[in-house]
């Protein structure tokens, strides 16, 4: 069994997931970098973890596939003897106004963003309960709190994640496992690049009191704190990292 705490970060090949993986590795956790397709990008994340003096491993699986998740988490337990921290970060956004949203897009968004976190939490729970201070952090979104036109599926999934966080926090509290949610505002990643046109970006900046789009590291700092022993009395909470966009 590894002496270090073991953390699984889903969707860690780029963006916010990569920044979280690096922060946790820097704090001395052994980080499992999950990815689906881009192994080279995931390997870059792992290299960046090592540059910070950290350790970790790559693990390919699709969070939306319950069987793959179950198998992958068993593999972590077999190879490393423990799983202390789960960060449900993997997510997709398939945007479009309701009338144009296909039921397949609705279903895929829910499958990845909400059911993905459910599959991972379910498979990880038995190991988290054995950990000294088990942690779950779900990456939701400001959109799950206040909605956004053109993001009905995404908002539903991210709001669902907040409910799931609170229910699971109550279930696991007796064993000192904390479960929290982080709701980022607008963060500079490939996801926002793909979905946010320039004019929308300028309009948005005006609504952010701190006057800038967030960085993946801004989110990672909150996660770093929530998984640490310093956050042992915080559970079932929604931690906003949004530059003041929503207060
Ligand atoms: P991103 O698209 O750069 O990263 C998402 C990651 O999830 C990618 O590595 C992708 O490969 C992975 N992923 C997607 N489907 C997967 C699956 N089925 N199984 C495993 N991995 C999968 O986006 P990001 O901006 O870094 O977003 C990370 C998380 O933060 C997401 O949950 C997103 O909804 C949330 N978020 C992002 C923002 C933002 O402004 N960027 C704001 C609020 C919330």
PDB file of C-alpha atoms and ligand atoms in Angstrom:
ATOM      1  CA  UNK A   1       0.000   0.000   0.000  1.00  0.00           C
ATOM      2  CA  UNK A   2       1.304   3.446  -0.926  1.00  0.00           C
ATOM      3  CA  UNK A   3       2.191   5.642   2.039  1.00  0.00           C
ATOM      4  CA  UNK A   4       1.002   8.720   0.140  1.00  0.00           C
ATOM      5  CA  UNK A   5      -2.664   9.632  -0.161  1.00  0.00           C
ATOM      6  CA  UNK A   6      -3.983   8.634  -3.590  1.00  0.00           C
ATOM      7  CA  UNK A   7      -6.185  11.031  -5.579  1.00  0.00           C
ATOM      8  CA  UNK A   8      -8.145  10.324  -8.747  1.00  0.00           C
ATOM      9  CA  UNK A   9      -8.793  13.384 -10.926  1.00  0.00           C
ATOM     10  CA  UNK A  10     -11.162  12.689 -13.811  1.00  0.00           C
ATOM     11  CA  UNK A  11     -10.695  14.491 -17.128  1.00  0.00           C
ATOM     12  CA  UNK A  12      -7.204  15.588 -16.130  1.00  0.00           C
ATOM     13  CA  UNK A  13      -5.553  15.724 -19.555  1.00  0.00           C
ATOM     14  CA  UNK A  14      -6.109  19.479 -19.894  1.00  0.00           C
ATOM     15  CA  UNK A  15      -7.727  22.602 -18.458  1.00  0.00           C
ATOM     16  CA  UNK A  16      -9.014  22.698 -14.900  1.00  0.00           C
ATOM     17  CA  UNK A  17      -8.419  18.958 -14.344  1.00  0.00           C
ATOM     18  CA  UNK A  18      -4.765  19.335 -15.283  1.00  0.00           C
ATOM     19  CA  UNK A  19      -4.315  22.284 -12.882  1.00  0.00           C
ATOM     20  CA  UNK A  20      -5.975  20.283 -10.080  1.00  0.00           C
ATOM     21  CA  UNK A  21      -3.743  17.255 -10.741  1.00  0.00           C
ATOM     22  CA  UNK A  22      -0.621  19.431 -10.586  1.00  0.00           C
ATOM     23  CA  UNK A  23      -1.707  21.178  -7.364  1.00  0.00           C
ATOM     24  CA  UNK A  24      -2.470  17.872  -5.614  1.00  0.00           C
ATOM     25  CA  UNK A  25       0.791  16.302  -6.784  1.00  0.00           C
ATOM     26  CA  UNK A  26       2.641  19.348  -5.473  1.00  0.00           C
ATOM     27  CA  UNK A  27       0.948  18.779  -2.105  1.00  0.00           C
ATOM     28  CA  UNK A  28       2.342  15.252  -1.975  1.00  0.00           C
ATOM     29  CA  UNK A  29      -0.603  13.184  -3.195  1.00  0.00           C
ATOM     30  CA  UNK A  30      -0.109  10.355  -5.693  1.00  0.00           C
ATOM     31  CA  UNK A  31      -2.303  11.525  -8.568  1.00  0.00           C
ATOM     32  CA  UNK A  32      -4.149   9.252 -10.979  1.00  0.00           C
ATOM     33  CA  UNK A  33      -4.591  11.274 -14.172  1.00  0.00           C
ATOM     34  CA  UNK A  34      -7.738  10.032 -15.915  1.00  0.00           C
ATOM     35  CA  UNK A  35      -8.272  10.663 -19.611  1.00  0.00           C
ATOM     36  CA  UNK A  36     -10.365   9.242 -22.447  1.00  0.00           C
ATOM     37  CA  UNK A  37      -8.740   9.916 -25.807  1.00  0.00           C
ATOM     38  CA  UNK A  38      -5.702  12.163 -25.611  1.00  0.00           C
ATOM     39  CA  UNK A  39      -2.984  10.067 -23.958  1.00  0.00           C
ATOM     40  CA  UNK A  40      -0.224  12.475 -25.037  1.00  0.00           C
ATOM     41  CA  UNK A  41      -1.958  15.395 -23.276  1.00  0.00           C
ATOM     42  CA  UNK A  42      -2.518  13.253 -20.170  1.00  0.00           C
ATOM     43  CA  UNK A  43       1.184  12.330 -20.210  1.00  0.00           C
ATOM     44  CA  UNK A  44       2.003  16.070 -20.284  1.00  0.00           C
ATOM     45  CA  UNK A  45      -0.135  16.519 -17.166  1.00  0.00           C
ATOM     46  CA  UNK A  46       1.774  13.714 -15.457  1.00  0.00           C
ATOM     47  CA  UNK A  47       5.117  15.256 -16.490  1.00  0.00           C
ATOM     48  CA  UNK A  48       3.983  18.601 -15.032  1.00  0.00           C
ATOM     49  CA  UNK A  49       3.105  16.774 -11.775  1.00  0.00           C
ATOM     50  CA  UNK A  50       6.589  15.260 -11.709  1.00  0.00           C
ATOM     51  CA  UNK A  51       8.153  18.676 -12.369  1.00  0.00           C
ATOM     52  CA  UNK A  52       6.552  19.767  -9.093  1.00  0.00           C
ATOM     53  CA  UNK A  53       8.216  16.826  -7.345  1.00  0.00           C
ATOM     54  CA  UNK A  54       5.026  14.789  -7.426  1.00  0.00           C
ATOM     55  CA  UNK A  55       4.121  11.274  -8.504  1.00  0.00           C
ATOM     56  CA  UNK A  56       1.224   9.696 -10.308  1.00  0.00           C
ATOM     57  CA  UNK A  57      -0.042   7.441 -13.074  1.00  0.00           C
ATOM     58  CA  UNK A  58      -2.260   7.580 -16.146  1.00  0.00           C
ATOM     59  CA  UNK A  59      -5.574   5.759 -16.320  1.00  0.00           C
ATOM     60  CA  UNK A  60      -7.820   5.687 -19.363  1.00  0.00           C
ATOM     61  CA  UNK A  61     -11.571   5.345 -18.864  1.00  0.00           C
ATOM     62  CA  UNK A  62     -14.831   7.004 -19.852  1.00  0.00           C
ATOM     63  CA  UNK A  63     -16.632   8.289 -16.747  1.00  0.00           C
ATOM     64  CA  UNK A  64     -19.990   7.778 -18.462  1.00  0.00           C
ATOM     65  CA  UNK A  65     -19.397   4.023 -18.694  1.00  0.00           C
ATOM     66  CA  UNK A  66     -20.188   2.437 -15.316  1.00  0.00           C
ATOM     67  CA  UNK A  67     -18.338  -0.807 -16.118  1.00  0.00           C
ATOM     68  CA  UNK A  68     -15.163   0.969 -17.182  1.00  0.00           C
ATOM     69  CA  UNK A  69     -15.300   3.128 -14.045  1.00  0.00           C
ATOM     70  CA  UNK A  70     -15.788   0.126 -11.735  1.00  0.00           C
ATOM     71  CA  UNK A  71     -12.867  -1.703 -13.366  1.00  0.00           C
ATOM     72  CA  UNK A  72     -10.575   1.334 -13.272  1.00  0.00           C
ATOM     73  CA  UNK A  73     -11.222   2.091  -9.616  1.00  0.00           C
ATOM     74  CA  UNK A  74     -10.666  -1.569  -8.663  1.00  0.00           C
ATOM     75  CA  UNK A  75      -7.371  -1.352 -10.561  1.00  0.00           C
ATOM     76  CA  UNK A  76      -6.329   1.697  -8.494  1.00  0.00           C
ATOM     77  CA  UNK A  77      -7.120  -0.193  -5.293  1.00  0.00           C
ATOM     78  CA  UNK A  78      -5.203  -3.270  -6.461  1.00  0.00           C
ATOM     79  CA  UNK A  79      -2.145  -1.381  -7.666  1.00  0.00           C
ATOM     80  CA  UNK A  80      -1.882   1.292  -4.970  1.00  0.00           C
ATOM     81  CA  UNK A  81      -3.827  -0.221  -2.073  1.00  0.00           C
ATOM     82  CA  UNK A  82      -5.944   2.865  -1.419  1.00  0.00           C
ATOM     83  CA  UNK A  83      -8.009   5.707  -2.799  1.00  0.00           C
ATOM     84  CA  UNK A  84      -8.341   8.765  -0.561  1.00  0.00           C
ATOM     85  CA  UNK A  85      -9.544  11.552  -2.840  1.00  0.00           C
ATOM     86  CA  UNK A  86     -11.936  11.681  -5.782  1.00  0.00           C
ATOM     87  CA  UNK A  87     -12.195  14.830  -7.884  1.00  0.00           C
ATOM     88  CA  UNK A  88     -15.079  14.586 -10.349  1.00  0.00           C
ATOM     89  CA  UNK A  89     -13.879  17.107 -12.913  1.00  0.00           C
ATOM     90  CA  UNK A  90     -14.614  15.450 -16.287  1.00  0.00           C
ATOM     91  CA  UNK A  91     -17.289  17.344 -18.127  1.00  0.00           C
ATOM     92  CA  UNK A  92     -18.660  18.344 -21.493  1.00  0.00           C
ATOM     93  CA  UNK A  93     -20.971  21.101 -22.684  1.00  0.00           C
ATOM     94  CA  UNK A  94     -23.172  20.593 -25.738  1.00  0.00           C
ATOM     95  CA  UNK A  95     -24.741  24.012 -26.120  1.00  0.00           C
ATOM     96  CA  UNK A  96     -27.848  25.109 -27.968  1.00  0.00           C
ATOM     97  CA  UNK A  97     -31.259  26.588 -27.319  1.00  0.00           C
ATOM     98  CA  UNK A  98     -33.816  24.131 -25.941  1.00  0.00           C
ATOM     99  CA  UNK A  99     -35.815  23.879 -29.181  1.00  0.00           C
ATOM    100  CA  UNK A 100     -32.674  22.808 -31.022  1.00  0.00           C
ATOM    101  CA  UNK A 101     -31.306  20.465 -28.374  1.00  0.00           C
ATOM    102  CA  UNK A 102     -31.429  16.852 -29.531  1.00  0.00           C
ATOM    103  CA  UNK A 103     -32.386  14.272 -26.930  1.00  0.00           C
ATOM    104  CA  UNK A 104     -29.069  12.517 -27.631  1.00  0.00           C
ATOM    105  CA  UNK A 105     -27.183  15.696 -26.660  1.00  0.00           C
ATOM    106  CA  UNK A 106     -29.250  16.039 -23.489  1.00  0.00           C
ATOM    107  CA  UNK A 107     -28.567  12.381 -22.651  1.00  0.00           C
ATOM    108  CA  UNK A 108     -24.820  12.531 -23.345  1.00  0.00           C
ATOM    109  CA  UNK A 109     -24.401  15.698 -21.251  1.00  0.00           C
ATOM    110  CA  UNK A 110     -26.219  14.112 -18.319  1.00  0.00           C
ATOM    111  CA  UNK A 111     -24.297  10.843 -18.812  1.00  0.00           C
ATOM    112  CA  UNK A 112     -20.896  12.489 -18.613  1.00  0.00           C
ATOM    113  CA  UNK A 113     -21.432  15.443 -16.286  1.00  0.00           C
ATOM    114  CA  UNK A 114     -23.825  13.912 -13.761  1.00  0.00           C
ATOM    115  CA  UNK A 115     -23.902  10.112 -14.098  1.00  0.00           C
ATOM    116  CA  UNK A 116     -20.107  10.131 -14.535  1.00  0.00           C
ATOM    117  CA  UNK A 117     -19.708  11.602 -11.054  1.00  0.00           C
ATOM    118  CA  UNK A 118     -22.256   9.113  -9.701  1.00  0.00           C
ATOM    119  CA  UNK A 119     -20.424   6.096 -11.192  1.00  0.00           C
ATOM    120  CA  UNK A 120     -17.076   7.305  -9.834  1.00  0.00           C
ATOM    121  CA  UNK A 121     -18.422   8.097  -6.364  1.00  0.00           C
ATOM    122  CA  UNK A 122     -20.224   4.754  -6.173  1.00  0.00           C
ATOM    123  CA  UNK A 123     -17.149   2.762  -7.174  1.00  0.00           C
ATOM    124  CA  UNK A 124     -14.819   4.818  -4.958  1.00  0.00           C
ATOM    125  CA  UNK A 125     -16.991   4.971  -1.811  1.00  0.00           C
ATOM    126  CA  UNK A 126     -15.763   1.748  -0.181  1.00  0.00           C
ATOM    127  CA  UNK A 127     -12.138   2.959  -0.407  1.00  0.00           C
ATOM    128  CA  UNK A 128     -12.903   6.546   0.641  1.00  0.00           C
ATOM    129  CA  UNK A 129     -14.609   5.198   3.759  1.00  0.00           C
ATOM    130  CA  UNK A 130     -11.395   3.409   4.733  1.00  0.00           C
ATOM    131  CA  UNK A 131      -9.263   6.510   4.213  1.00  0.00           C
ATOM    132  CA  UNK A 132      -8.129   8.606   7.152  1.00  0.00           C
ATOM    133  CA  UNK A 133      -9.677  11.696   5.654  1.00  0.00           C
ATOM    134  CA  UNK A 134     -11.527  10.752   2.505  1.00  0.00           C
ATOM    135  CA  UNK A 135     -12.526  13.557   0.188  1.00  0.00           C
ATOM    136  CA  UNK A 136     -14.848  14.050  -2.768  1.00  0.00           C
ATOM    137  CA  UNK A 137     -14.837  17.304  -4.725  1.00  0.00           C
ATOM    138  CA  UNK A 138     -17.321  17.716  -7.556  1.00  0.00           C
ATOM    139  CA  UNK A 139     -16.652  20.379 -10.171  1.00  0.00           C
ATOM    140  CA  UNK A 140     -20.027  21.910 -10.945  1.00  0.00           C
ATOM    141  CA  UNK A 141     -20.480  25.387 -12.468  1.00  0.00           C
ATOM    142  CA  UNK A 142     -21.957  28.825 -11.866  1.00  0.00           C
ATOM    143  CA  UNK A 143     -24.344  27.762 -14.646  1.00  0.00           C
ATOM    144  CA  UNK A 144     -25.729  25.056 -12.326  1.00  0.00           C
ATOM    145  CA  UNK A 145     -26.553  27.774  -9.799  1.00  0.00           C
ATOM    146  CA  UNK A 146     -28.000  30.511 -11.981  1.00  0.00           C
ATOM    147  CA  UNK A 147     -28.742  28.876 -15.336  1.00  0.00           C
ATOM    148  CA  UNK A 148     -27.714  30.155 -18.752  1.00  0.00           C
ATOM    149  CA  UNK A 149     -29.653  30.476 -21.993  1.00  0.00           C
ATOM    150  CA  UNK A 150     -28.444  27.860 -24.465  1.00  0.00           C
ATOM    151  CA  UNK A 151     -27.200  25.522 -21.746  1.00  0.00           C
ATOM    152  CA  UNK A 152     -30.313  23.724 -20.501  1.00  0.00           C
ATOM    153  CA  UNK A 153     -28.670  20.277 -20.426  1.00  0.00           C
ATOM    154  CA  UNK A 154     -25.414  21.524 -18.956  1.00  0.00           C
ATOM    155  CA  UNK A 155     -27.213  23.581 -16.285  1.00  0.00           C
ATOM    156  CA  UNK A 156     -29.397  20.604 -15.354  1.00  0.00           C
ATOM    157  CA  UNK A 157     -26.382  18.321 -15.023  1.00  0.00           C
ATOM    158  CA  UNK A 158     -24.373  20.825 -13.009  1.00  0.00           C
ATOM    159  CA  UNK A 159     -27.327  21.639 -10.719  1.00  0.00           C
ATOM    160  CA  UNK A 160     -27.812  17.896 -10.230  1.00  0.00           C
ATOM    161  CA  UNK A 161     -24.223  17.652  -9.119  1.00  0.00           C
ATOM    162  CA  UNK A 162     -24.902  20.159  -6.341  1.00  0.00           C
ATOM    163  CA  UNK A 163     -27.806  18.050  -5.048  1.00  0.00           C
ATOM    164  CA  UNK A 164     -25.707  14.909  -5.287  1.00  0.00           C
ATOM    165  CA  UNK A 165     -22.918  16.598  -3.330  1.00  0.00           C
ATOM    166  CA  UNK A 166     -25.230  17.454  -0.443  1.00  0.00           C
ATOM    167  CA  UNK A 167     -26.841  14.007  -0.275  1.00  0.00           C
ATOM    168  CA  UNK A 168     -23.491  12.229  -0.399  1.00  0.00           C
ATOM    169  CA  UNK A 169     -22.017  14.601   2.185  1.00  0.00           C
ATOM    170  CA  UNK A 170     -24.751  13.467   4.575  1.00  0.00           C
ATOM    171  CA  UNK A 171     -24.213   9.772   3.742  1.00  0.00           C
ATOM    172  CA  UNK A 172     -20.472   9.779   4.262  1.00  0.00           C
ATOM    173  CA  UNK A 173     -20.166  12.260   7.131  1.00  0.00           C
ATOM    174  CA  UNK A 174     -20.232   9.675   9.923  1.00  0.00           C
ATOM    175  CA  UNK A 175     -16.928   8.313   8.594  1.00  0.00           C
ATOM    176  CA  UNK A 176     -15.352  11.787   8.323  1.00  0.00           C
ATOM    177  CA  UNK A 177     -15.421  11.768   4.528  1.00  0.00           C
ATOM    178  CA  UNK A 178     -16.212  15.260   3.251  1.00  0.00           C
ATOM    179  CA  UNK A 179     -18.013  15.935  -0.022  1.00  0.00           C
ATOM    180  CA  UNK A 180     -18.019  19.412  -1.506  1.00  0.00           C
ATOM    181  CA  UNK A 181     -18.723  21.116  -4.744  1.00  0.00           C
ATOM    182  CA  UNK A 182     -16.748  23.851  -6.493  1.00  0.00           C
ATOM    183  CA  UNK A 183     -18.652  26.094  -8.896  1.00  0.00           C
ATOM    184  CA  UNK A 184     -16.252  27.880 -11.230  1.00  0.00           C
ATOM    185  CA  UNK A 185     -17.371  30.976 -13.098  1.00  0.00           C
ATOM    186  CA  UNK A 186     -15.732  31.579 -16.468  1.00  0.00           C
ATOM    187  CA  UNK A 187     -12.323  30.004 -16.635  1.00  0.00           C
ATOM    188  CA  UNK A 188      -9.853  30.271 -19.501  1.00  0.00           C
ATOM    189  CA  UNK A 189      -9.709  26.728 -20.951  1.00  0.00           C
ATOM    190  CA  UNK A 190     -10.315  24.934 -24.256  1.00  0.00           C
ATOM    191  CA  UNK A 191     -13.963  24.542 -23.169  1.00  0.00           C
ATOM    192  CA  UNK A 192     -14.532  28.313 -22.984  1.00  0.00           C
ATOM    193  CA  UNK A 193     -12.451  28.858 -26.141  1.00  0.00           C
ATOM    194  CA  UNK A 194     -14.744  26.476 -27.994  1.00  0.00           C
ATOM    195  CA  UNK A 195     -18.000  27.899 -26.650  1.00  0.00           C
ATOM    196  CA  UNK A 196     -17.540  31.601 -25.950  1.00  0.00           C
ATOM    197  CA  UNK A 197     -17.488  34.026 -28.885  1.00  0.00           C
ATOM    198  CA  UNK A 198     -15.359  37.201 -28.559  1.00  0.00           C
ATOM    199  CA  UNK A 199     -18.332  39.572 -28.138  1.00  0.00           C
ATOM    200  CA  UNK A 200     -19.837  37.372 -25.420  1.00  0.00           C
ATOM    201  CA  UNK A 201     -16.467  37.340 -23.655  1.00  0.00           C
ATOM    202  CA  UNK A 202     -16.308  41.148 -23.581  1.00  0.00           C
ATOM    203  CA  UNK A 203     -19.873  41.404 -22.253  1.00  0.00           C
ATOM    204  CA  UNK A 204     -19.083  38.845 -19.616  1.00  0.00           C
ATOM    205  CA  UNK A 205     -15.962  40.623 -18.416  1.00  0.00           C
ATOM    206  CA  UNK A 206     -18.130  43.621 -17.519  1.00  0.00           C
ATOM    207  CA  UNK A 207     -20.155  41.401 -15.165  1.00  0.00           C
ATOM    208  CA  UNK A 208     -17.138  40.052 -13.285  1.00  0.00           C
ATOM    209  CA  UNK A 209     -16.265  42.365 -10.377  1.00  0.00           C
ATOM    210  CA  UNK A 210     -12.649  41.172 -10.327  1.00  0.00           C
ATOM    211  CA  UNK A 211     -12.420  42.194 -13.985  1.00  0.00           C
ATOM    212  CA  UNK A 212     -10.845  39.073 -15.448  1.00  0.00           C
ATOM    213  CA  UNK A 213     -11.661  35.581 -16.664  1.00  0.00           C
ATOM    214  CA  UNK A 214     -10.463  32.971 -14.172  1.00  0.00           C
ATOM    215  CA  UNK A 215      -7.472  30.684 -14.574  1.00  0.00           C
ATOM    216  CA  UNK A 216      -7.565  26.895 -14.069  1.00  0.00           C
ATOM    217  CA  UNK A 217      -5.201  27.457 -11.128  1.00  0.00           C
ATOM    218  CA  UNK A 218      -7.829  29.636  -9.401  1.00  0.00           C
ATOM    219  CA  UNK A 219     -10.104  26.576  -9.270  1.00  0.00           C
ATOM    220  CA  UNK A 220      -7.259  24.229  -8.356  1.00  0.00           C
ATOM    221  CA  UNK A 221      -6.432  26.336  -5.273  1.00  0.00           C
ATOM    222  CA  UNK A 222      -9.947  25.797  -3.886  1.00  0.00           C
ATOM    223  CA  UNK A 223      -9.725  22.057  -4.554  1.00  0.00           C
ATOM    224  CA  UNK A 224      -6.255  21.881  -3.001  1.00  0.00           C
ATOM    225  CA  UNK A 225      -7.706  23.358   0.195  1.00  0.00           C
ATOM    226  CA  UNK A 226     -10.857  21.205   0.241  1.00  0.00           C
ATOM    227  CA  UNK A 227      -8.910  17.935  -0.015  1.00  0.00           C
ATOM    228  CA  UNK A 228      -6.424  18.955   2.670  1.00  0.00           C
ATOM    229  CA  UNK A 229      -6.753  18.103   6.365  1.00  0.00           C
ATOM    230  CA  UNK A 230      -7.272  21.845   6.965  1.00  0.00           C
ATOM    231  CA  UNK A 231     -10.779  21.542   5.471  1.00  0.00           C
ATOM    232  CA  UNK A 232     -11.946  18.688   7.693  1.00  0.00           C
ATOM    233  CA  UNK A 233     -14.962  20.648   9.066  1.00  0.00           C
ATOM    234  CA  UNK A 234     -16.293  21.702   5.652  1.00  0.00           C
ATOM    235  CA  UNK A 235     -18.781  19.389   3.991  1.00  0.00           C
ATOM    236  CA  UNK A 236     -21.834  19.633   1.745  1.00  0.00           C
ATOM    237  CA  UNK A 237     -20.793  23.118   0.632  1.00  0.00           C
ATOM    238  CA  UNK A 238     -20.773  24.916  -2.668  1.00  0.00           C
ATOM    239  CA  UNK A 239     -17.539  26.851  -2.992  1.00  0.00           C
ATOM    240  CA  UNK A 240     -17.792  29.574  -5.643  1.00  0.00           C
ATOM    241  CA  UNK A 241     -14.707  30.497  -7.649  1.00  0.00           C
ATOM    242  CA  UNK A 242     -16.107  33.093 -10.012  1.00  0.00           C
ATOM    243  CA  UNK A 243     -14.446  36.488  -9.534  1.00  0.00           C
ATOM    244  CA  UNK A 244     -17.648  37.757  -7.941  1.00  0.00           C
ATOM    245  CA  UNK A 245     -19.836  36.992 -10.980  1.00  0.00           C
ATOM    246  CA  UNK A 246     -22.420  35.422  -8.656  1.00  0.00           C
ATOM    247  CA  UNK A 247     -22.527  36.351  -4.967  1.00  0.00           C
TER     248      UNK A 247
HETATM  249  P1  LIG B   1     -12.010  20.919 -20.820  1.00  0.00           P
HETATM  250  O1  LIG B   1     -12.915  20.601 -21.943  1.00  0.00           O
HETATM  251  O2  LIG B   1     -10.727  21.588 -21.112  1.00  0.00           O
HETATM  252  O3  LIG B   1     -11.721  19.646 -19.934  1.00  0.00           O
HETATM  253  C1  LIG B   1     -12.671  18.661 -19.680  1.00  0.00           C
HETATM  254  C2  LIG B   1     -11.947  17.359 -19.523  1.00  0.00           C
HETATM  255  O4  LIG B   1     -12.910  16.319 -19.312  1.00  0.00           O
HETATM  256  C3  LIG B   1     -11.164  16.994 -20.787  1.00  0.00           C
HETATM  257  O5  LIG B   1      -9.888  16.540 -20.410  1.00  0.00           O
HETATM  258  C4  LIG B   1     -11.987  15.855 -21.395  1.00  0.00           C
HETATM  259  O6  LIG B   1     -11.209  14.945 -22.120  1.00  0.00           O
HETATM  260  C5  LIG B   1     -12.551  15.225 -20.135  1.00  0.00           C
HETATM  261  N1  LIG B   1     -13.714  14.391 -20.436  1.00  0.00           N
HETATM  262  C6  LIG B   1     -14.796  14.706 -21.187  1.00  0.00           C
HETATM  263  N2  LIG B   1     -15.621  13.666 -21.257  1.00  0.00           N
HETATM  264  C7  LIG B   1     -15.071  12.665 -20.520  1.00  0.00           C
HETATM  265  C8  LIG B   1     -15.458  11.342 -20.201  1.00  0.00           C
HETATM  266  N3  LIG B   1     -16.587  10.829 -20.672  1.00  0.00           N
HETATM  267  N4  LIG B   1     -14.637  10.602 -19.413  1.00  0.00           N
HETATM  268  C9  LIG B   1     -13.493  11.121 -18.929  1.00  0.00           C
HETATM  269  N5  LIG B   1     -13.057  12.360 -19.214  1.00  0.00           N
HETATM  270  C10 LIG B   1     -13.840  13.123 -19.991  1.00  0.00           C
HETATM  271  O7  LIG B   1     -12.881  21.811 -19.830  1.00  0.00           O
HETATM  272  P2  LIG B   1     -12.509  22.570 -18.478  1.00  0.00           P
HETATM  273  O8  LIG B   1     -12.894  23.974 -18.701  1.00  0.00           O
HETATM  274  O9  LIG B   1     -11.156  22.231 -17.983  1.00  0.00           O
HETATM  275  O10 LIG B   1     -13.625  21.921 -17.534  1.00  0.00           O
HETATM  276  C11 LIG B   1     -13.358  21.071 -16.439  1.00  0.00           C
HETATM  277  C12 LIG B   1     -14.603  20.991 -15.585  1.00  0.00           C
HETATM  278  O11 LIG B   1     -14.911  22.291 -15.084  1.00  0.00           O
HETATM  279  C13 LIG B   1     -15.839  20.529 -16.345  1.00  0.00           C
HETATM  280  O12 LIG B   1     -16.637  19.711 -15.524  1.00  0.00           O
HETATM  281  C14 LIG B   1     -16.558  21.825 -16.651  1.00  0.00           C
HETATM  282  O13 LIG B   1     -17.936  21.630 -16.828  1.00  0.00           O
HETATM  283  C15 LIG B   1     -16.241  22.621 -15.412  1.00  0.00           C
HETATM  284  N6  LIG B   1     -16.367  24.064 -15.570  1.00  0.00           N
HETATM  285  C16 LIG B   1     -15.617  24.750 -16.467  1.00  0.00           C
HETATM  286  C17 LIG B   1     -15.765  26.127 -16.578  1.00  0.00           C
HETATM  287  C18 LIG B   1     -14.974  26.958 -17.538  1.00  0.00           C
HETATM  288  O14 LIG B   1     -15.264  28.160 -17.653  1.00  0.00           O
HETATM  289  N7  LIG B   1     -13.997  26.442 -18.223  1.00  0.00           N
HETATM  290  C19 LIG B   1     -16.683  26.787 -15.769  1.00  0.00           C
HETATM  291  C20 LIG B   1     -17.437  26.059 -14.869  1.00  0.00           C
HETATM  292  C21 LIG B   1     -17.264  24.694 -14.777  1.00  0.00           C
END
